[in-house]
Amino acid sequence: MQKLKLGSKDLAKENIQKLSTIFPNVVKEGKVDFELLKQILSDYLIDGCKERYGLNWVGKKESILKANTSLNKTLRPVVEKSVDFENTKNLYIEGDNFEALKIIQESYLNSIKMIYIDPPYNTGKDFIYKDNFTKNKAEYEEEIEAIDEQGVKLYKNTDSNGRFHSDWLSMMYERLLIARDLLKEDGVIFISIDDNEVHNLRHICDEIFGEGNFVAQFVWRKRTGANDAKKFVSNDHEYILCYSKQDSFSLRGIEKDFSNYKNPDNDPRGEWAVDNLTCNKTASERPNLFYDIVDPKTGIVYKCNPNRVWAYEKSRMNQLISEGKIIFPKNPNGTPMYKRHKSEVKSSFKPISSLLGDFLNANSTKQLRNIIGGQYFDHPKSIDLIKILLKQSTSKSDIILDFFSGSATTAHAVMELNAEDGGDRQFIMVQIPEIIDEKSEAYKAGYKTICDIGRERIIRAAEKLRMENEELRIDMGFRYFRIDTSNFKESKDISEIDQNNLFEDVDNIKPDRNELDLLFEVILNLGLKLTLNIKTKEILNKKVYFVENNLLIACFDSNVDENLAKELAKFKPQKIVLKDNSFKTDNDKINFEETLKELSPESDIWVV
Ligand SMILES: C[S@@+](CC[C@H](N)C(=O)[O-])C[C@H]1O[C@@H](n2cnc3c(N)ncnc32)[C@H](O)[C@@H]1O
């Protein structure tokens, strides 16, 4: 019987393990001798720390360390805030996104096809996070000096708030480090950003995803007209940085809109639309394209415009006329047009770096207001903008993650796209329960946190989609989870135990936690997905959970003995989980394991 390891994965330890298999002499007593490693990997003599190209800032090293350290937190299901908890494959996670990413890291490793994030842009008032690495000015100066002494170049903002960029960079860096691991090999990340940090963000993305995996820096227009900004230029655009996990990735391209292609004359060649028959050249530039043409049916002569001549030479034009590819207007002064059939047109355009369309902030705000009934969230992104990114990068059954979810525009876009193309893309939204100002309209309307707004938006967007199409059968539910400390008490150090607390830890589960809490912590710790199907059965008066049929069977009831083992063995489960102290006696624990080994030798048995 194996004891299930709790808490998120200790990546540093695992990587050290991997390193030691290649360079056994570099790892001593679990610690890496970096100088030796550097020396082994270099063809010159290493003399101390060398500066290298890259962006550095105060707190960068701590961020790397933080991203690699394990976290003793978990996700607790909130069934009453979920929609269609039993069947849905979508997730809404309430909590800090660094913690969320760490907690789901193992379960969703190499699983996410597309990440879209719209982080705070570091405008001076939009950046909230709950890490405690924010240092006071004195600590910061001290640290700068310390690092300067080692010769490492620092990014330093010289204004009075010198930590401004560093704090933001650390916040992004440690999150992106984990996010990359979650992407599938053919996965892609899109990051909304503006001029405040785009240059820094590109540096850290180049470092994390690799310069070669830079796909594009898309530009899109957020407003019309100038604003009253104090700067010289009024910015009316923002960016979306795009990086792939591997350089073999390519975007699908934007599908061409064929809605104006019709077939009113039942042309056997199929649907068509009218197109220009002229080109942007003059008669003197292209004399061979300057000639009159005649409609063979009516005999009407159409003059060529000397400033914009025909697109084809006479012989080709005659061929097109005989094939019925030219449409002649009734008016002799009108311009003949080209009859372009759908079959002649490529179905998609190569993506271009300027995203064209109506994505204006004002309209996105209106879109959201129409859904949730008031001006409750500032600057949501456009559903159509995110849909373009989804269309270019995802297929119908992919998982999409947004860990700065805000009003949950991404969830809305995923549902809309699924409704359009019958897909079953799944979303994972993560949002910190940022408190809403008591004086705001949103608070007066009953919203206490941004999560309340995001959750409500998903519910109402689903209602709207259902109203628009009663036949719609797509997944519009979500399992709602909240980040909390582990359900299991931390085991006391032997020195902490005395006569008074000797029996306190007999049950290692915190008193306010229920069985579903335990089940999901087990699911996470076994690296399984949070959307697996869960059924319960009563067996020998015990409640037994079946996760994805027989993938995992769990029972957290007490007084377990070998009779239960005989019953569970019939299902030939891949994994069985029980509470360590749930056996009637120590003998029952041994007999339980022996019985299962005999009747279902393939089953792994775990205790928590
Ligand atoms: C710019 S908004 C995203 C807006 C979103 N794209 C939309 O269309 O509604 C950024 C969001 O990230 C959230 N946020 C900031 N720090 C966070 C953190 N550490 N964990 C989770 N969410 C965070 C903020 O509360 C805010 O709602």
PDB file of N, CA, C and O and ligand atoms in Angstrom, residues 93-100 116-121 126-131 171 175 192 364 368 377-383 386 402-410 430-435 450-451 453-454 457 483, ligand 1:
ATOM      1  N   ILE A  93     -12.137  28.378 -11.676  1.00  0.00           N
ATOM      2  CA  ILE A  93     -11.327  28.287 -10.452  1.00  0.00           C
ATOM      3  C   ILE A  93     -11.222  29.668  -9.811  1.00  0.00           C
ATOM      4  O   ILE A  93     -10.758  30.625 -10.442  1.00  0.00           O
ATOM      5  N   GLU A  94     -11.656  29.737  -8.551  1.00  0.00           N
ATOM      6  CA  GLU A  94     -11.596  30.999  -7.802  1.00  0.00           C
ATOM      7  C   GLU A  94     -10.318  30.992  -6.981  1.00  0.00           C
ATOM      8  O   GLU A  94     -10.149  30.117  -6.133  1.00  0.00           O
ATOM      9  N   GLY A  95      -9.437  31.950  -7.236  1.00  0.00           N
ATOM     10  CA  GLY A  95      -8.218  32.035  -6.440  1.00  0.00           C
ATOM     11  C   GLY A  95      -7.086  32.647  -7.231  1.00  0.00           C
ATOM     12  O   GLY A  95      -7.225  32.966  -8.409  1.00  0.00           O
ATOM     13  N   ASP A  96      -5.947  32.793  -6.561  1.00  0.00           N
ATOM     14  CA  ASP A  96      -4.761  33.363  -7.194  1.00  0.00           C
ATOM     15  C   ASP A  96      -4.273  32.422  -8.296  1.00  0.00           C
ATOM     16  O   ASP A  96      -4.175  31.215  -8.089  1.00  0.00           O
ATOM     17  N   ASN A  97      -3.960  33.000  -9.456  1.00  0.00           N
ATOM     18  CA  ASN A  97      -3.646  32.124 -10.587  1.00  0.00           C
ATOM     19  C   ASN A  97      -2.303  31.421 -10.473  1.00  0.00           C
ATOM     20  O   ASN A  97      -2.127  30.341 -11.024  1.00  0.00           O
ATOM     21  N   PHE A  98      -1.358  31.993  -9.718  1.00  0.00           N
ATOM     22  CA  PHE A  98      -0.099  31.256  -9.531  1.00  0.00           C
ATOM     23  C   PHE A  98      -0.383  29.947  -8.803  1.00  0.00           C
ATOM     24  O   PHE A  98       0.071  28.876  -9.202  1.00  0.00           O
ATOM     25  N   GLU A  99      -1.170  30.072  -7.737  1.00  0.00           N
ATOM     26  CA  GLU A  99      -1.501  28.863  -6.971  1.00  0.00           C
ATOM     27  C   GLU A  99      -2.307  27.886  -7.815  1.00  0.00           C
ATOM     28  O   GLU A  99      -2.062  26.684  -7.806  1.00  0.00           O
ATOM     29  N   ALA A 100      -3.258  28.429  -8.586  1.00  0.00           N
ATOM     30  CA  ALA A 100      -4.087  27.547  -9.423  1.00  0.00           C
ATOM     31  C   ALA A 100      -3.223  26.786 -10.422  1.00  0.00           C
ATOM     32  O   ALA A 100      -3.380  25.577 -10.604  1.00  0.00           O
ATOM     33  N   TYR A 116      -5.165  31.979 -23.477  1.00  0.00           N
ATOM     34  CA  TYR A 116      -5.285  33.412 -23.740  1.00  0.00           C
ATOM     35  C   TYR A 116      -5.256  34.094 -22.383  1.00  0.00           C
ATOM     36  O   TYR A 116      -5.978  33.671 -21.469  1.00  0.00           O
ATOM     37  N   ILE A 117      -4.414  35.104 -22.231  1.00  0.00           N
ATOM     38  CA  ILE A 117      -4.462  35.880 -20.985  1.00  0.00           C
ATOM     39  C   ILE A 117      -4.447  37.376 -21.288  1.00  0.00           C
ATOM     40  O   ILE A 117      -3.870  37.822 -22.266  1.00  0.00           O
ATOM     41  N   ASP A 118      -5.083  38.074 -20.389  1.00  0.00           N
ATOM     42  CA  ASP A 118      -5.199  39.525 -20.484  1.00  0.00           C
ATOM     43  C   ASP A 118      -4.817  40.044 -19.099  1.00  0.00           C
ATOM     44  O   ASP A 118      -5.672  40.408 -18.305  1.00  0.00           O
ATOM     45  N   PRO A 119      -3.502  40.026 -18.795  1.00  0.00           N
ATOM     46  CA  PRO A 119      -3.085  40.377 -17.433  1.00  0.00           C
ATOM     47  C   PRO A 119      -3.192  41.879 -17.194  1.00  0.00           C
ATOM     48  O   PRO A 119      -3.359  42.640 -18.151  1.00  0.00           O
ATOM     49  N   PRO A 120      -3.058  42.294 -15.927  1.00  0.00           N
ATOM     50  CA  PRO A 120      -2.974  43.741 -15.684  1.00  0.00           C
ATOM     51  C   PRO A 120      -1.796  44.280 -16.492  1.00  0.00           C
ATOM     52  O   PRO A 120      -0.752  43.633 -16.560  1.00  0.00           O
ATOM     53  N   TYR A 121      -1.974  45.457 -17.118  1.00  0.00           N
ATOM     54  CA  TYR A 121      -0.928  45.983 -18.002  1.00  0.00           C
ATOM     55  C   TYR A 121       0.148  46.769 -17.257  1.00  0.00           C
ATOM     56  O   TYR A 121       1.014  47.360 -17.875  1.00  0.00           O
ATOM     57  N   ASP A 126      -3.563  48.961 -11.940  1.00  0.00           N
ATOM     58  CA  ASP A 126      -4.342  47.774 -12.294  1.00  0.00           C
ATOM     59  C   ASP A 126      -3.729  46.470 -11.820  1.00  0.00           C
ATOM     60  O   ASP A 126      -4.222  45.407 -12.134  1.00  0.00           O
ATOM     61  N   PHE A 127      -2.630  46.540 -11.069  1.00  0.00           N
ATOM     62  CA  PHE A 127      -1.863  45.340 -10.805  1.00  0.00           C
ATOM     63  C   PHE A 127      -2.108  44.863  -9.375  1.00  0.00           C
ATOM     64  O   PHE A 127      -1.675  45.500  -8.432  1.00  0.00           O
ATOM     65  N   ILE A 128      -2.817  43.771  -9.237  1.00  0.00           N
ATOM     66  CA  ILE A 128      -2.978  43.221  -7.894  1.00  0.00           C
ATOM     67  C   ILE A 128      -2.494  41.769  -7.881  1.00  0.00           C
ATOM     68  O   ILE A 128      -2.708  41.026  -8.824  1.00  0.00           O
ATOM     69  N   TYR A 129      -1.787  41.415  -6.862  1.00  0.00           N
ATOM     70  CA  TYR A 129      -1.384  40.022  -6.696  1.00  0.00           C
ATOM     71  C   TYR A 129      -1.057  39.839  -5.231  1.00  0.00           C
ATOM     72  O   TYR A 129      -0.804  40.803  -4.525  1.00  0.00           O
ATOM     73  N   LYS A 130      -1.082  38.601  -4.777  1.00  0.00           N
ATOM     74  CA  LYS A 130      -0.942  38.442  -3.335  1.00  0.00           C
ATOM     75  C   LYS A 130       0.393  37.868  -2.897  1.00  0.00           C
ATOM     76  O   LYS A 130       0.511  37.311  -1.827  1.00  0.00           O
ATOM     77  N   ASP A 131       1.388  38.001  -3.730  1.00  0.00           N
ATOM     78  CA  ASP A 131       2.703  37.515  -3.330  1.00  0.00           C
ATOM     79  C   ASP A 131       3.302  38.507  -2.339  1.00  0.00           C
ATOM     80  O   ASP A 131       2.994  39.678  -2.401  1.00  0.00           O
ATOM     81  N   MET A 171       5.855  38.727 -11.278  1.00  0.00           N
ATOM     82  CA  MET A 171       4.498  38.172 -11.275  1.00  0.00           C
ATOM     83  C   MET A 171       4.232  37.407 -12.571  1.00  0.00           C
ATOM     84  O   MET A 171       3.751  36.279 -12.573  1.00  0.00           O
ATOM     85  N   ARG A 175       4.430  32.885 -13.456  1.00  0.00           N
ATOM     86  CA  ARG A 175       3.193  32.285 -13.978  1.00  0.00           C
ATOM     87  C   ARG A 175       3.428  31.689 -15.367  1.00  0.00           C
ATOM     88  O   ARG A 175       2.961  30.600 -15.674  1.00  0.00           O
ATOM     89  N   SER A 192      -2.498  39.504 -24.134  1.00  0.00           N
ATOM     90  CA  SER A 192      -2.847  40.901 -24.398  1.00  0.00           C
ATOM     91  C   SER A 192      -1.930  41.817 -23.597  1.00  0.00           C
ATOM     92  O   SER A 192      -1.611  41.523 -22.435  1.00  0.00           O
ATOM     93  N   SER A 364     -17.198  46.376 -26.704  1.00  0.00           N
ATOM     94  CA  SER A 364     -17.071  45.184 -25.849  1.00  0.00           C
ATOM     95  C   SER A 364     -17.755  45.448 -24.505  1.00  0.00           C
ATOM     96  O   SER A 364     -18.385  44.558 -23.930  1.00  0.00           O
ATOM     97  N   LEU A 368     -20.945  43.337 -22.923  1.00  0.00           N
ATOM     98  CA  LEU A 368     -21.015  42.760 -21.588  1.00  0.00           C
ATOM     99  C   LEU A 368     -22.210  43.329 -20.808  1.00  0.00           C
ATOM    100  O   LEU A 368     -22.914  42.613 -20.097  1.00  0.00           O
ATOM    101  N   PHE A 377     -18.160  45.917 -15.036  1.00  0.00           N
ATOM    102  CA  PHE A 377     -16.756  45.510 -15.211  1.00  0.00           C
ATOM    103  C   PHE A 377     -16.120  46.385 -16.279  1.00  0.00           C
ATOM    104  O   PHE A 377     -16.653  46.520 -17.376  1.00  0.00           O
ATOM    105  N   ASP A 378     -14.970  46.994 -15.934  1.00  0.00           N
ATOM    106  CA  ASP A 378     -14.316  47.908 -16.879  1.00  0.00           C
ATOM    107  C   ASP A 378     -13.420  47.147 -17.846  1.00  0.00           C
ATOM    108  O   ASP A 378     -12.707  46.223 -17.446  1.00  0.00           O
ATOM    109  N   HIS A 379     -13.425  47.560 -19.080  1.00  0.00           N
ATOM    110  CA  HIS A 379     -12.523  47.067 -20.130  1.00  0.00           C
ATOM    111  C   HIS A 379     -12.519  45.566 -20.353  1.00  0.00           C
ATOM    112  O   HIS A 379     -11.456  44.939 -20.354  1.00  0.00           O
ATOM    113  N   PRO A 380     -13.683  44.974 -20.550  1.00  0.00           N
ATOM    114  CA  PRO A 380     -13.637  43.569 -20.987  1.00  0.00           C
ATOM    115  C   PRO A 380     -13.131  43.538 -22.429  1.00  0.00           C
ATOM    116  O   PRO A 380     -13.242  44.528 -23.143  1.00  0.00           O
ATOM    117  N   LYS A 381     -12.593  42.403 -22.850  1.00  0.00           N
ATOM    118  CA  LYS A 381     -12.143  42.289 -24.236  1.00  0.00           C
ATOM    119  C   LYS A 381     -13.320  41.883 -25.126  1.00  0.00           C
ATOM    120  O   LYS A 381     -14.360  41.421 -24.640  1.00  0.00           O
ATOM    121  N   SER A 382     -13.089  42.019 -26.423  1.00  0.00           N
ATOM    122  CA  SER A 382     -14.145  41.701 -27.383  1.00  0.00           C
ATOM    123  C   SER A 382     -14.274  40.188 -27.561  1.00  0.00           C
ATOM    124  O   SER A 382     -13.262  39.488 -27.727  1.00  0.00           O
ATOM    125  N   ILE A 383     -15.506  39.713 -27.538  1.00  0.00           N
ATOM    126  CA  ILE A 383     -15.751  38.276 -27.760  1.00  0.00           C
ATOM    127  C   ILE A 383     -15.225  37.893 -29.148  1.00  0.00           C
ATOM    128  O   ILE A 383     -14.603  36.845 -29.328  1.00  0.00           O
ATOM    129  N   ILE A 386     -11.414  37.399 -29.379  1.00  0.00           N
ATOM    130  CA  ILE A 386     -10.950  36.119 -28.816  1.00  0.00           C
ATOM    131  C   ILE A 386     -11.399  34.957 -29.708  1.00  0.00           C
ATOM    132  O   ILE A 386     -10.665  33.976 -29.882  1.00  0.00           O
ATOM    133  N   ASP A 402      -7.707  30.422 -19.531  1.00  0.00           N
ATOM    134  CA  ASP A 402      -7.515  31.860 -19.330  1.00  0.00           C
ATOM    135  C   ASP A 402      -7.351  32.064 -17.830  1.00  0.00           C
ATOM    136  O   ASP A 402      -8.300  31.870 -17.067  1.00  0.00           O
ATOM    137  N   PHE A 403      -6.122  32.417 -17.407  1.00  0.00           N
ATOM    138  CA  PHE A 403      -5.921  32.532 -15.960  1.00  0.00           C
ATOM    139  C   PHE A 403      -5.918  33.986 -15.457  1.00  0.00           C
ATOM    140  O   PHE A 403      -5.494  34.239 -14.333  1.00  0.00           O
ATOM    141  N   PHE A 404      -6.383  34.906 -16.288  1.00  0.00           N
ATOM    142  CA  PHE A 404      -6.726  36.261 -15.810  1.00  0.00           C
ATOM    143  C   PHE A 404      -8.126  36.528 -16.355  1.00  0.00           C
ATOM    144  O   PHE A 404      -8.330  37.422 -17.185  1.00  0.00           O
ATOM    145  N   SER A 405      -9.087  35.768 -15.904  1.00  0.00           N
ATOM    146  CA  SER A 405     -10.338  35.643 -16.657  1.00  0.00           C
ATOM    147  C   SER A 405     -11.261  36.861 -16.583  1.00  0.00           C
ATOM    148  O   SER A 405     -12.076  37.067 -17.481  1.00  0.00           O
ATOM    149  N   GLY A 406     -11.150  37.680 -15.528  1.00  0.00           N
ATOM    150  CA  GLY A 406     -11.975  38.891 -15.434  1.00  0.00           C
ATOM    151  C   GLY A 406     -13.449  38.567 -15.570  1.00  0.00           C
ATOM    152  O   GLY A 406     -14.005  37.752 -14.828  1.00  0.00           O
ATOM    153  N   SER A 407     -14.093  39.176 -16.575  1.00  0.00           N
ATOM    154  CA  SER A 407     -15.534  38.953 -16.743  1.00  0.00           C
ATOM    155  C   SER A 407     -15.820  37.679 -17.541  1.00  0.00           C
ATOM    156  O   SER A 407     -16.948  37.459 -17.972  1.00  0.00           O
ATOM    157  N   ALA A 408     -14.806  36.863 -17.763  1.00  0.00           N
ATOM    158  CA  ALA A 408     -14.952  35.552 -18.439  1.00  0.00           C
ATOM    159  C   ALA A 408     -15.325  35.677 -19.919  1.00  0.00           C
ATOM    160  O   ALA A 408     -16.060  34.851 -20.449  1.00  0.00           O
ATOM    161  N   THR A 409     -14.780  36.682 -20.591  1.00  0.00           N
ATOM    162  CA  THR A 409     -15.013  36.817 -22.031  1.00  0.00           C
ATOM    163  C   THR A 409     -14.552  35.554 -22.766  1.00  0.00           C
ATOM    164  O   THR A 409     -15.191  35.115 -23.727  1.00  0.00           O
ATOM    165  N   THR A 410     -13.437  34.979 -22.328  1.00  0.00           N
ATOM    166  CA  THR A 410     -12.913  33.799 -23.030  1.00  0.00           C
ATOM    167  C   THR A 410     -13.904  32.637 -22.959  1.00  0.00           C
ATOM    168  O   THR A 410     -14.137  31.951 -23.958  1.00  0.00           O
ATOM    169  N   VAL A 430      -9.612  31.088 -14.558  1.00  0.00           N
ATOM    170  CA  VAL A 430      -9.071  31.312 -13.212  1.00  0.00           C
ATOM    171  C   VAL A 430      -9.200  32.803 -12.905  1.00  0.00           C
ATOM    172  O   VAL A 430      -8.821  33.639 -13.742  1.00  0.00           O
ATOM    173  N   GLN A 431      -9.704  33.113 -11.746  1.00  0.00           N
ATOM    174  CA  GLN A 431      -9.895  34.526 -11.391  1.00  0.00           C
ATOM    175  C   GLN A 431      -9.762  34.675  -9.878  1.00  0.00           C
ATOM    176  O   GLN A 431     -10.378  33.935  -9.116  1.00  0.00           O
ATOM    177  N   ILE A 432      -8.962  35.647  -9.461  1.00  0.00           N
ATOM    178  CA  ILE A 432      -8.790  35.920  -8.029  1.00  0.00           C
ATOM    179  C   ILE A 432     -10.070  36.584  -7.511  1.00  0.00           C
ATOM    180  O   ILE A 432     -10.677  37.384  -8.236  1.00  0.00           O
ATOM    181  N   PRO A 433     -10.522  36.237  -6.292  1.00  0.00           N
ATOM    182  CA  PRO A 433     -11.768  36.864  -5.811  1.00  0.00           C
ATOM    183  C   PRO A 433     -11.541  38.306  -5.375  1.00  0.00           C
ATOM    184  O   PRO A 433     -11.671  38.654  -4.208  1.00  0.00           O
ATOM    185  N   GLU A 434     -11.186  39.137  -6.354  1.00  0.00           N
ATOM    186  CA  GLU A 434     -10.907  40.560  -6.083  1.00  0.00           C
ATOM    187  C   GLU A 434     -12.195  41.218  -5.600  1.00  0.00           C
ATOM    188  O   GLU A 434     -13.245  41.126  -6.251  1.00  0.00           O
ATOM    189  N   ILE A 435     -12.085  41.887  -4.460  1.00  0.00           N
ATOM    190  CA  ILE A 435     -13.262  42.492  -3.840  1.00  0.00           C
ATOM    191  C   ILE A 435     -13.736  43.696  -4.646  1.00  0.00           C
ATOM    192  O   ILE A 435     -12.934  44.520  -5.092  1.00  0.00           O
ATOM    193  N   ILE A 450     -15.029  39.851  -8.293  1.00  0.00           N
ATOM    194  CA  ILE A 450     -14.994  39.717  -9.764  1.00  0.00           C
ATOM    195  C   ILE A 450     -15.447  38.307 -10.163  1.00  0.00           C
ATOM    196  O   ILE A 450     -16.042  38.125 -11.232  1.00  0.00           O
ATOM    197  N   CYS A 451     -15.173  37.322  -9.297  1.00  0.00           N
ATOM    198  CA  CYS A 451     -15.606  35.948  -9.629  1.00  0.00           C
ATOM    199  C   CYS A 451     -17.126  35.890  -9.777  1.00  0.00           C
ATOM    200  O   CYS A 451     -17.638  35.170 -10.637  1.00  0.00           O
ATOM    201  N   ILE A 453     -19.003  38.155 -10.904  1.00  0.00           N
ATOM    202  CA  ILE A 453     -19.347  38.725 -12.220  1.00  0.00           C
ATOM    203  C   ILE A 453     -19.047  37.713 -13.330  1.00  0.00           C
ATOM    204  O   ILE A 453     -19.875  37.457 -14.199  1.00  0.00           O
ATOM    205  N   GLY A 454     -17.854  37.112 -13.268  1.00  0.00           N
ATOM    206  CA  GLY A 454     -17.459  36.145 -14.300  1.00  0.00           C
ATOM    207  C   GLY A 454     -18.421  34.968 -14.349  1.00  0.00           C
ATOM    208  O   GLY A 454     -18.864  34.540 -15.419  1.00  0.00           O
ATOM    209  N   ARG A 457     -21.746  35.973 -15.767  1.00  0.00           N
ATOM    210  CA  ARG A 457     -21.659  36.208 -17.216  1.00  0.00           C
ATOM    211  C   ARG A 457     -21.758  34.886 -17.987  1.00  0.00           C
ATOM    212  O   ARG A 457     -22.438  34.804 -19.007  1.00  0.00           O
ATOM    213  N   ILE A 483      -9.682  27.713  -4.325  1.00  0.00           N
ATOM    214  CA  ILE A 483      -8.374  27.310  -3.782  1.00  0.00           C
ATOM    215  C   ILE A 483      -8.409  27.391  -2.260  1.00  0.00           C
ATOM    216  O   ILE A 483      -8.940  28.346  -1.692  1.00  0.00           O
TER     217      ILE A 483
HETATM  218  C1  LIG B   1      -7.567  42.948 -17.522  1.00  0.00           C
HETATM  219  S1  LIG B   1      -8.563  41.942 -16.588  1.00  0.00           S
HETATM  220  C2  LIG B   1      -9.069  40.661 -17.682  1.00  0.00           C
HETATM  221  C3  LIG B   1     -10.306  41.014 -18.447  1.00  0.00           C
HETATM  222  C4  LIG B   1     -10.839  39.888 -19.294  1.00  0.00           C
HETATM  223  N1  LIG B   1     -10.012  39.598 -20.410  1.00  0.00           N
HETATM  224  C5  LIG B   1     -12.232  40.224 -19.763  1.00  0.00           C
HETATM  225  O1  LIG B   1     -12.471  40.311 -20.964  1.00  0.00           O
HETATM  226  O2  LIG B   1     -13.095  40.409 -18.915  1.00  0.00           O
HETATM  227  C6  LIG B   1      -7.411  41.121 -15.553  1.00  0.00           C
HETATM  228  C7  LIG B   1      -8.069  40.277 -14.509  1.00  0.00           C
HETATM  229  O3  LIG B   1      -7.076  39.512 -13.852  1.00  0.00           O
HETATM  230  C8  LIG B   1      -7.418  39.428 -12.487  1.00  0.00           C
HETATM  231  N2  LIG B   1      -6.200  39.103 -11.723  1.00  0.00           N
HETATM  232  C9  LIG B   1      -5.181  39.928 -11.383  1.00  0.00           C
HETATM  233  N3  LIG B   1      -4.254  39.263 -10.669  1.00  0.00           N
HETATM  234  C10 LIG B   1      -4.687  37.989 -10.578  1.00  0.00           C
HETATM  235  C11 LIG B   1      -4.167  36.820  -9.959  1.00  0.00           C
HETATM  236  N4  LIG B   1      -3.027  36.853  -9.292  1.00  0.00           N
HETATM  237  N5  LIG B   1      -4.864  35.670 -10.055  1.00  0.00           N
HETATM  238  C12 LIG B   1      -6.042  35.620 -10.748  1.00  0.00           C
HETATM  239  N6  LIG B   1      -6.593  36.711 -11.337  1.00  0.00           N
HETATM  240  C13 LIG B   1      -5.929  37.876 -11.257  1.00  0.00           C
HETATM  241  C14 LIG B   1      -7.998  40.775 -12.157  1.00  0.00           C
HETATM  242  O4  LIG B   1      -8.825  40.691 -11.009  1.00  0.00           O
HETATM  243  C15 LIG B   1      -8.780  41.086 -13.432  1.00  0.00           C
HETATM  244  O5  LIG B   1     -10.087  40.655 -13.311  1.00  0.00           O
END
